[in-house]
Coordinates of C-alpha atoms in Angstrom, one line a residue:
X527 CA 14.6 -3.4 4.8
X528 CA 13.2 -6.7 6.2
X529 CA 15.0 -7.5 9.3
X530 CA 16.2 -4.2 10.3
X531 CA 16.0 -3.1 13.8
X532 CA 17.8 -0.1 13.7
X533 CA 16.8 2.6 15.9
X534 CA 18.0 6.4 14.7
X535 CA 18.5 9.1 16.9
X536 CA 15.1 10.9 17.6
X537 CA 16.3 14.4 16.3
X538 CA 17.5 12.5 13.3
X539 CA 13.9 11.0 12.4
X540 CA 12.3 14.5 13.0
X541 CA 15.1 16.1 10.6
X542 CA 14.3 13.2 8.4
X543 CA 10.5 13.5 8.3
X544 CA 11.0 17.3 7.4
X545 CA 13.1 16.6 4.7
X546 CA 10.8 14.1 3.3
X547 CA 8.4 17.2 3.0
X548 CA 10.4 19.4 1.7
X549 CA 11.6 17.0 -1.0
X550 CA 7.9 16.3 -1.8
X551 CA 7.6 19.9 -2.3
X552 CA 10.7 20.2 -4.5
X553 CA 9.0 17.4 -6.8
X554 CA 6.0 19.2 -7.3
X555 CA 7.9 22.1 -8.6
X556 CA 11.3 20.5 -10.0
X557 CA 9.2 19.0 -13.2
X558 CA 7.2 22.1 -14.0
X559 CA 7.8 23.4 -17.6
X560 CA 8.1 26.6 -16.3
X561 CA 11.8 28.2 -15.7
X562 CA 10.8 30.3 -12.6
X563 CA 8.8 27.6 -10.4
X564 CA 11.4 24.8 -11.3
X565 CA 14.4 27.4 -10.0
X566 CA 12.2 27.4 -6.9
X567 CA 11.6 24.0 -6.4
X568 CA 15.5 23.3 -7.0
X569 CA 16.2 25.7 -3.9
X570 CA 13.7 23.7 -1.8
X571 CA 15.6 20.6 -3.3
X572 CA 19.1 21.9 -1.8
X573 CA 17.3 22.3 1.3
X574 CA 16.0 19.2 1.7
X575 CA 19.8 17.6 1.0
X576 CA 21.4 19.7 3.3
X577 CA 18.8 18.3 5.7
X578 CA 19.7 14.7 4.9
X579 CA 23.6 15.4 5.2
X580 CA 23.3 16.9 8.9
X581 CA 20.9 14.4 9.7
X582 CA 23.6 11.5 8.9
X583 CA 26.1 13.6 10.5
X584 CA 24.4 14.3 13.7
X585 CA 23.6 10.3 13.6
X586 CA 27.0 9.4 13.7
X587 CA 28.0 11.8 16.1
X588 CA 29.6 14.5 14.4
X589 CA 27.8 17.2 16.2
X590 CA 28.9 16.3 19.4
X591 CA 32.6 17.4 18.0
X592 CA 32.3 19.8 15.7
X593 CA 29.7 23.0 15.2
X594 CA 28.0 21.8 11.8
X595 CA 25.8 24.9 11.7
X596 CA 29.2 26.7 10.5
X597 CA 29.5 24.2 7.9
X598 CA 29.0 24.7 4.1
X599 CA 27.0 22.6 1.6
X600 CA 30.3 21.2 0.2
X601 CA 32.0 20.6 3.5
X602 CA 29.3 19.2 5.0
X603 CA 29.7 16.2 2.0
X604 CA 33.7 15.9 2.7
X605 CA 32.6 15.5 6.5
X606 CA 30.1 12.8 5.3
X607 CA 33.0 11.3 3.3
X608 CA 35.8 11.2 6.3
X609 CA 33.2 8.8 8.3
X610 CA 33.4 6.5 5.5
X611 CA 30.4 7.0 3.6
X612 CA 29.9 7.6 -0.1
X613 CA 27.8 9.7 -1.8
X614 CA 28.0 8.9 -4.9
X615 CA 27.7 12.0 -8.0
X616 CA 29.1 14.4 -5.2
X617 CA 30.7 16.4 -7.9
X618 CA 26.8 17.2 -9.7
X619 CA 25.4 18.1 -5.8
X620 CA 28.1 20.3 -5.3
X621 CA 26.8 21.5 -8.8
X622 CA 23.4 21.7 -7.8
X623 CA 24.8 23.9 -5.0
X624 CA 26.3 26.5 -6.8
X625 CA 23.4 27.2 -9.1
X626 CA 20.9 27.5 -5.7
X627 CA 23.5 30.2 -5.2
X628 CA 22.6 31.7 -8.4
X629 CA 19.4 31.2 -8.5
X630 CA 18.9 33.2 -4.7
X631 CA 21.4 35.3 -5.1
X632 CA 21.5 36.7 -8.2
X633 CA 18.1 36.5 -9.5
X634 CA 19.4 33.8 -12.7
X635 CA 16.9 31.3 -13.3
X636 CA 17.9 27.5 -14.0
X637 CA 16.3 25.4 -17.1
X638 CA 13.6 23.3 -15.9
X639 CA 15.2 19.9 -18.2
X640 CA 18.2 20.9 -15.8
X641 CA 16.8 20.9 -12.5
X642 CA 14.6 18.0 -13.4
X643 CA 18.3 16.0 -13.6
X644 CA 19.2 17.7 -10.6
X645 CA 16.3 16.0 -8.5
X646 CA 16.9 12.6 -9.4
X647 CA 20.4 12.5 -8.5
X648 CA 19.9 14.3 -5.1
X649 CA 16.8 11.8 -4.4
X650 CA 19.5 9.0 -5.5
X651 CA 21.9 10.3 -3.5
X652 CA 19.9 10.9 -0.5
X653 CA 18.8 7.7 -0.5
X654 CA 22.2 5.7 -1.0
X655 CA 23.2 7.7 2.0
X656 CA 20.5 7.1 4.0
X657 CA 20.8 3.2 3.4
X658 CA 24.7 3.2 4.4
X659 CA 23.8 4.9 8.1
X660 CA 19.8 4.0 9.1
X661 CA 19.6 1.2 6.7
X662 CA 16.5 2.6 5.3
X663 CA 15.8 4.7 2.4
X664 CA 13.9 8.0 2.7
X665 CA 10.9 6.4 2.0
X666 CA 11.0 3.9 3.9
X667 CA 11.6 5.8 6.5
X668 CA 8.9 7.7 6.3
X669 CA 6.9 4.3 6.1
X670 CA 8.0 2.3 9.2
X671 CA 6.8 5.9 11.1
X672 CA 4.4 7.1 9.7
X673 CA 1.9 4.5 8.2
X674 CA 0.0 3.3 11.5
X675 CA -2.0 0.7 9.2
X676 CA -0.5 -2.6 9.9
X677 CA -1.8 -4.4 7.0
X678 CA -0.7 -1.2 4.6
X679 CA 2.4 -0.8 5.8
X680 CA 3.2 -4.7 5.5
X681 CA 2.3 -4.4 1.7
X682 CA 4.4 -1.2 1.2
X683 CA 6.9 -3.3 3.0
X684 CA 7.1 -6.2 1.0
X685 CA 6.8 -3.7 -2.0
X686 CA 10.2 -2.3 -0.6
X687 CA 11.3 -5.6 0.0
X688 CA 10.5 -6.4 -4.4
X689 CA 11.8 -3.3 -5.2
X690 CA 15.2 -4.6 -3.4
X691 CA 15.2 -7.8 -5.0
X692 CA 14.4 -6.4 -8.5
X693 CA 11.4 -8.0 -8.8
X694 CA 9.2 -5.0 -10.0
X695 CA 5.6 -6.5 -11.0
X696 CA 5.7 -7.8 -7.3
X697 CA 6.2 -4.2 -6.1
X698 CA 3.5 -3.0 -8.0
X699 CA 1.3 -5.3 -6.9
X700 CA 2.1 -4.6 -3.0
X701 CA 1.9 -1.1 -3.8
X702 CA -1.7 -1.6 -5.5
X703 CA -3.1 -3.6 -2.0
X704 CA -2.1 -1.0 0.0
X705 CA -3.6 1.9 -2.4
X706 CA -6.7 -1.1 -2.4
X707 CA -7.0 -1.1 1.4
X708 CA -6.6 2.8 2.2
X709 CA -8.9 3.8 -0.8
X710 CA -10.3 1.6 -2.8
X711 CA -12.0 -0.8 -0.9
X712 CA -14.6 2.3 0.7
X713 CA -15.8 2.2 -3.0
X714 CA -16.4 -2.0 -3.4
X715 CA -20.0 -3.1 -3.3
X716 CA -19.9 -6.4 -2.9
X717 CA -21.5 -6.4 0.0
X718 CA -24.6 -4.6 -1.8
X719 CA -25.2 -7.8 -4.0
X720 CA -28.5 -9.1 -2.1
X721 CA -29.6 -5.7 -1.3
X722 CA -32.9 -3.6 -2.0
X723 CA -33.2 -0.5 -4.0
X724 CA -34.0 1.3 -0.5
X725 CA -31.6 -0.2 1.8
X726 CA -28.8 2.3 1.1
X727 CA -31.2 5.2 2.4
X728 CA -31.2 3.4 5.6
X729 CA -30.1 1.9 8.6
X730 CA -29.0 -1.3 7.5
X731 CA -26.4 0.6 4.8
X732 CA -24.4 2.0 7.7
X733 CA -22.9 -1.8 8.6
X734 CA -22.0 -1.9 5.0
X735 CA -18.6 -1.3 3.5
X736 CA -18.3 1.1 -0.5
X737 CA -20.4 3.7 1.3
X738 CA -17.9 5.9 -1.1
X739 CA -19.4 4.3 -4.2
X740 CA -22.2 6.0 -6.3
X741 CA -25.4 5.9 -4.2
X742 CA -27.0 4.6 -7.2
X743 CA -24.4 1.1 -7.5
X744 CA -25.5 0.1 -4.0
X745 CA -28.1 -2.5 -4.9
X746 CA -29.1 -5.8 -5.7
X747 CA -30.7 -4.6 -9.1
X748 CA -27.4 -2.5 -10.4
X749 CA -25.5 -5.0 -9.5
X750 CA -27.3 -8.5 -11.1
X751 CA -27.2 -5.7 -14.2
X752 CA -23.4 -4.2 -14.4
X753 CA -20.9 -6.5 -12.5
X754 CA -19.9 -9.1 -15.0
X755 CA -16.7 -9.8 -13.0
X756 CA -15.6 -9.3 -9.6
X757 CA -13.7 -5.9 -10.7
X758 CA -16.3 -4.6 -11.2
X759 CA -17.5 -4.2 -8.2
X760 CA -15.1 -1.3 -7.9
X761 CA -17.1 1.8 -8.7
X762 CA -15.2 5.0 -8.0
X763 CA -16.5 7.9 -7.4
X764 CA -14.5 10.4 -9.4
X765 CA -15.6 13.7 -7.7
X766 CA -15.5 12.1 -4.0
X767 CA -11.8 10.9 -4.7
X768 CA -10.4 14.0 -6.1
X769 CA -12.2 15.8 -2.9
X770 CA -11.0 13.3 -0.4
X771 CA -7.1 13.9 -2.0
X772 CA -7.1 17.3 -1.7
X773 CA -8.8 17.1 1.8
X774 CA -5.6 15.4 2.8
X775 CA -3.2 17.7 0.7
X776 CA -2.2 15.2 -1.7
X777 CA -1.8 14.9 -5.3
X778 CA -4.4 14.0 -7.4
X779 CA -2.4 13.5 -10.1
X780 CA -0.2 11.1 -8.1
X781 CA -3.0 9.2 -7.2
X782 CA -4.0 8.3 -11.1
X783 CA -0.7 7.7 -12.2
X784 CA -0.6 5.0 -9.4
X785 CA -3.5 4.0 -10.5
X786 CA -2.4 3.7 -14.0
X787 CA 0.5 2.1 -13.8
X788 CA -0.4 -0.7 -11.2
X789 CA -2.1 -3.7 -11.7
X790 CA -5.9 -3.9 -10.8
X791 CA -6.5 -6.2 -7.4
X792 CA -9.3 -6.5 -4.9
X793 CA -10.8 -9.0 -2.5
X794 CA -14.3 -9.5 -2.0
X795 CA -14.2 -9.4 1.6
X796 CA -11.4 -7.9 4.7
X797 CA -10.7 -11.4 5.4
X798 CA -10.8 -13.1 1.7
X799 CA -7.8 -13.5 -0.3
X800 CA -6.4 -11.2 -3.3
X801 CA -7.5 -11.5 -6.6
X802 CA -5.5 -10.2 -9.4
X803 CA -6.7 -8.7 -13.1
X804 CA -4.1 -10.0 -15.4
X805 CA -2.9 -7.6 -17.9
X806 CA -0.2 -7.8 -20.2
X807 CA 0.7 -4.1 -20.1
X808 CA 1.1 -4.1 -16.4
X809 CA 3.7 -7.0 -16.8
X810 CA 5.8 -6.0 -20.0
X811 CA 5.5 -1.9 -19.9
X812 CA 5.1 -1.3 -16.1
X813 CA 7.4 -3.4 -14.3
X814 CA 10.0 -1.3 -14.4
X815 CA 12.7 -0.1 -11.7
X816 CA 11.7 3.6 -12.6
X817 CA 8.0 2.7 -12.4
X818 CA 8.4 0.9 -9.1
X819 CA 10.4 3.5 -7.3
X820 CA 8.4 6.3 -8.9
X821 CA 5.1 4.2 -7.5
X822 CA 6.6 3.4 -4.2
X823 CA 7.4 7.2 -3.3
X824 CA 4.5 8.5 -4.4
X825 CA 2.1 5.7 -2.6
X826 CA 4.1 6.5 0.5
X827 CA 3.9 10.1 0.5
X828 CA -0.2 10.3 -0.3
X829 CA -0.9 7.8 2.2
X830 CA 1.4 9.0 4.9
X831 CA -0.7 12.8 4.0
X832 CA -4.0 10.8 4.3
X833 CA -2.8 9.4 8.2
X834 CA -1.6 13.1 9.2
X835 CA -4.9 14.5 8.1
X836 CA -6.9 11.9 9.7
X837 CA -4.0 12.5 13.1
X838 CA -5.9 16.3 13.2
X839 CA -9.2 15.1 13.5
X840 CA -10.7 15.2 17.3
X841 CA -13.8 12.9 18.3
X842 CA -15.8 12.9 21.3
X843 CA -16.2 9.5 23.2
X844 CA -19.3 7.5 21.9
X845 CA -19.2 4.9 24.6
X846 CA -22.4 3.4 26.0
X847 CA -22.1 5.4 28.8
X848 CA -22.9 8.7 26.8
X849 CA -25.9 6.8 25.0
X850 CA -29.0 8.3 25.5
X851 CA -32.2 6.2 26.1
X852 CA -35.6 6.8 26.5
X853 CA -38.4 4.4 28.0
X854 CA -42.3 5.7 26.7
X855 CA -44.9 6.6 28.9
X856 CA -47.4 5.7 26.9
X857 CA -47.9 4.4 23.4
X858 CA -46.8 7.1 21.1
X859 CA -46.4 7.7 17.4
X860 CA -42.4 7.8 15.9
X861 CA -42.6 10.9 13.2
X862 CA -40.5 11.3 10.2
X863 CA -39.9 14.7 11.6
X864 CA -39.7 16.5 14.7
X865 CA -43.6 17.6 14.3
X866 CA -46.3 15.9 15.3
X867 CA -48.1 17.2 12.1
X868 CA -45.4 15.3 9.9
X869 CA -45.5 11.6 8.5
X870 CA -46.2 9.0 10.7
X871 CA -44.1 6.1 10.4
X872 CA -45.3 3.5 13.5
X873 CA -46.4 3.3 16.7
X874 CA -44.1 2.8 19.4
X875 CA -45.4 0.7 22.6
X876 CA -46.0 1.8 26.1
X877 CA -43.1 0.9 28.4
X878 CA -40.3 -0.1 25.9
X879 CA -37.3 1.1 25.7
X880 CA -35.8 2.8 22.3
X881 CA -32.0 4.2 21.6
X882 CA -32.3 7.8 21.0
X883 CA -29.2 10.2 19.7
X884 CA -30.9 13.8 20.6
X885 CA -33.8 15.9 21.8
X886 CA -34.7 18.8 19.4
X887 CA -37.3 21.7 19.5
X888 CA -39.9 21.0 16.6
X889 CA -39.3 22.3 13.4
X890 CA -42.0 24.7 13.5
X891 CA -40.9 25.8 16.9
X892 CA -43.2 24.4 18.9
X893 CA -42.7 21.6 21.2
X894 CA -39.5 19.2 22.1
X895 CA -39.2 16.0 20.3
X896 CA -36.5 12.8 21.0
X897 CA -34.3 11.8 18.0
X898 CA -34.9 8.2 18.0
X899 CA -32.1 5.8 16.2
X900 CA -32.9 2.0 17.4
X901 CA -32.5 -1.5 16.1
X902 CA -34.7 -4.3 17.2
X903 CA -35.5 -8.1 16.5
X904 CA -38.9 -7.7 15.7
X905 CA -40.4 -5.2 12.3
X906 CA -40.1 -3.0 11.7
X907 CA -36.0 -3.8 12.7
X908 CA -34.6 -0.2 11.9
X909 CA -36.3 2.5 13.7
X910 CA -35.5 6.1 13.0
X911 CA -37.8 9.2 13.2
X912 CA -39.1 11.2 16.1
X913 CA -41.4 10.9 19.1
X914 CA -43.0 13.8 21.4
X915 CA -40.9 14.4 24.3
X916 CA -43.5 14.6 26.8
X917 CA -44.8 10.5 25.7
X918 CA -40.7 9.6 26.7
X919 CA -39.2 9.2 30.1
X920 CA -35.7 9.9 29.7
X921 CA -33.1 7.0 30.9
X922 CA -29.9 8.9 29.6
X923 CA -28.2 12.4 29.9
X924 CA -29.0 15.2 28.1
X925 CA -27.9 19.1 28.0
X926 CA -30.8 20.9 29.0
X927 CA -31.2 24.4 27.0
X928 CA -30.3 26.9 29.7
X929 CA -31.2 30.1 27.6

């Protein structure tokens, strides 16, 4: 993969992208112990292929000759042959073909040992296709256009680049920074180490990095107590993970088998170097060519979910501009809540001017009250609470209730 600069047809890379998903969905079906979901997935499976074929014909111009819609699954691999590409255990896809056929059309269901076989040999296939026309395997495909992450997608790169060369614990290990990097690190408290017991609660937390990470491993105290090396300093949060994955519509299962059969690594810091927890098991059961491709296409396909769920999201501009400020009339008191019959936290000074987010009605319904959110040199350095609306001059916009 490294060095290639080839640049597919943009139809092609759509067909691509939905194969990719339809051959994720295939997986999740193809290996189920159960006769009627594994028939299923191996129709998805052919669908996926016949993608992959008329995407390699249409790249190499066969469409602009012949009508490949008319084409069958079996001719559409004889077409694929005439331009001098080989797929390789043709005679098993044109297998696989014929018992789709039976399966849709008459109702037989195939073995779920059998269509396990029948997925690895049209992923092979695929992907031995693929290489001879792109240069690029599906995955990697689906990599150079759909991981935005320029640090991730270098790992996975060089992981592809190890997988190549045979070099298997080295794809692992690429694999594991990127998984490290997209997940793991929200879940590192290493910058907690010189914290207080309070400090999560407030603002100083939100510069921090592990805000994933139990609420209660984000101090100085848990720390000096429970991190004996820096691994541990990786405290996942079982429930948050499994909710994040299935936010994004990926596998959970896929995640922990990644995470199983990779080797543990970290860094202490975005700009400090890797360190590496050296197990045997990782080097003498793991590194293998199954493990690595079986790691490689999985870490691909959950990240690349994680970047099209995080593509849907839509966020408002929170430029300066938008900031609302507010400069005090007089000297007022900043109230836990929007009540002036609530805590009092401090005394805010006539004339200064404070960073606000909101203005709310009171919580009892009486009165309007400014959201303050500020930082400052002097103590107390983190200000957030509430201040009557009447002590404030306002220095920012702010939607005025019109009902």
């Amino acid at each position: 993969m490294a060095g290639v600069s080839y640049q597919m047809k943009p139809e092609v890379l759509q067909t691509l992208l939905t194969a990719k998903v339809l051959f994720n969905k295939a997986q999740e079906q193809c290996f189920v112990e159960d006769k009627f979901t594994a028939s299923s997935g191996l129709i998805i499976l052919q669908d996926a292929l016949e993608l992959i074929f008329l995407a390699t014909l249409v790249e190499k111009g066969v469409d602009e000759q012949k009508s490949l819609e008319n084409f069958s699954f079996d001719q559409l691999i004889g077409e694929i042959k005439k331009q001098g590409v080989k797929v390789i255990k043709s005679g098993t896809l044109k297998a696989l073909n014929k018992q789709r056929v039976i399966i849709k059309h008459y109702g037989q269901v195939s073995e779920p040992q059998t269509v396990g076989t029948y997925y690895t040999v049209a992923h092979q296939a695929a992907d031995k296709v693929l290489e001879q026309v792109v240069g690029k395997r599906l995955d990697q495909v689906v990599l150079s256009e759909l991981i935005r992450n320029e640090e991730t997608k270098r790992y996975l790169t060089d992981a592809c680049d190890a997988l190549e060369q045979e070099k298997y614990f080295k794809c692992l290990t690429n694999i594991r920074k990127a998984i490290f990097i997209e997940i793991e690190q929200d879940y590192c408290v290493y910058e907690w180490r010189e914290s207080g017991p309070n400090e999560r609660l407030g603002l100083l937390g939100l510069g921090r990095g592990g805000m994933k990470a139990p609420y209660y491993t984000r101090n100085k105290a848990w720390i000096e107590e429970n991190v004996n090396d820096p691994f541990d300093y990786i405290q996942i949060d079982h429930d948050r993970i499994r909710q994040d994955l299935l936010e994004w519509g990926a596998s959970t299962q896929d995640f922990w088998n990644i995470w199983r059969l990779t080797p543990e690594v970290m860094r202490l810091s975005r700009e400090g170097g890797w360190l590496l927890k050296g197990e045997l098991k990782h080097l003498y059961q793991a590194a293998t060519k199954e493990n690595a491709m079986f790691c490689l296409d999985r870490a691909v396909t959950l990240l690349s979910k994680k970047q099209a769920h995080h593509d849907l999201a839509r966020w408002l501009d929170y430029s300066a501009r938008d900031r609302l400020r507010v400069k005090l009339k007089e000297q007022a008191t900043l109230y836990k809540k929007a009540s002036n019959s609530s805590e009092a936290l401090t005394q805010l000074t006539e004339d200064s001017v404070y960073e606000a987010n909101t203005v709310v009605p009171g919580i009892d319904g009486n009165g309007r009250y400014v959201s303050i959110f500020h930082v400052q040199e002097v103590e107390p350095k983190f200000l957030s609470g509430y201040v009557d609306l009447n002590s404030c001059e306002l220095l920012g916009p702010v939607e005025e209730d019109d009902s």
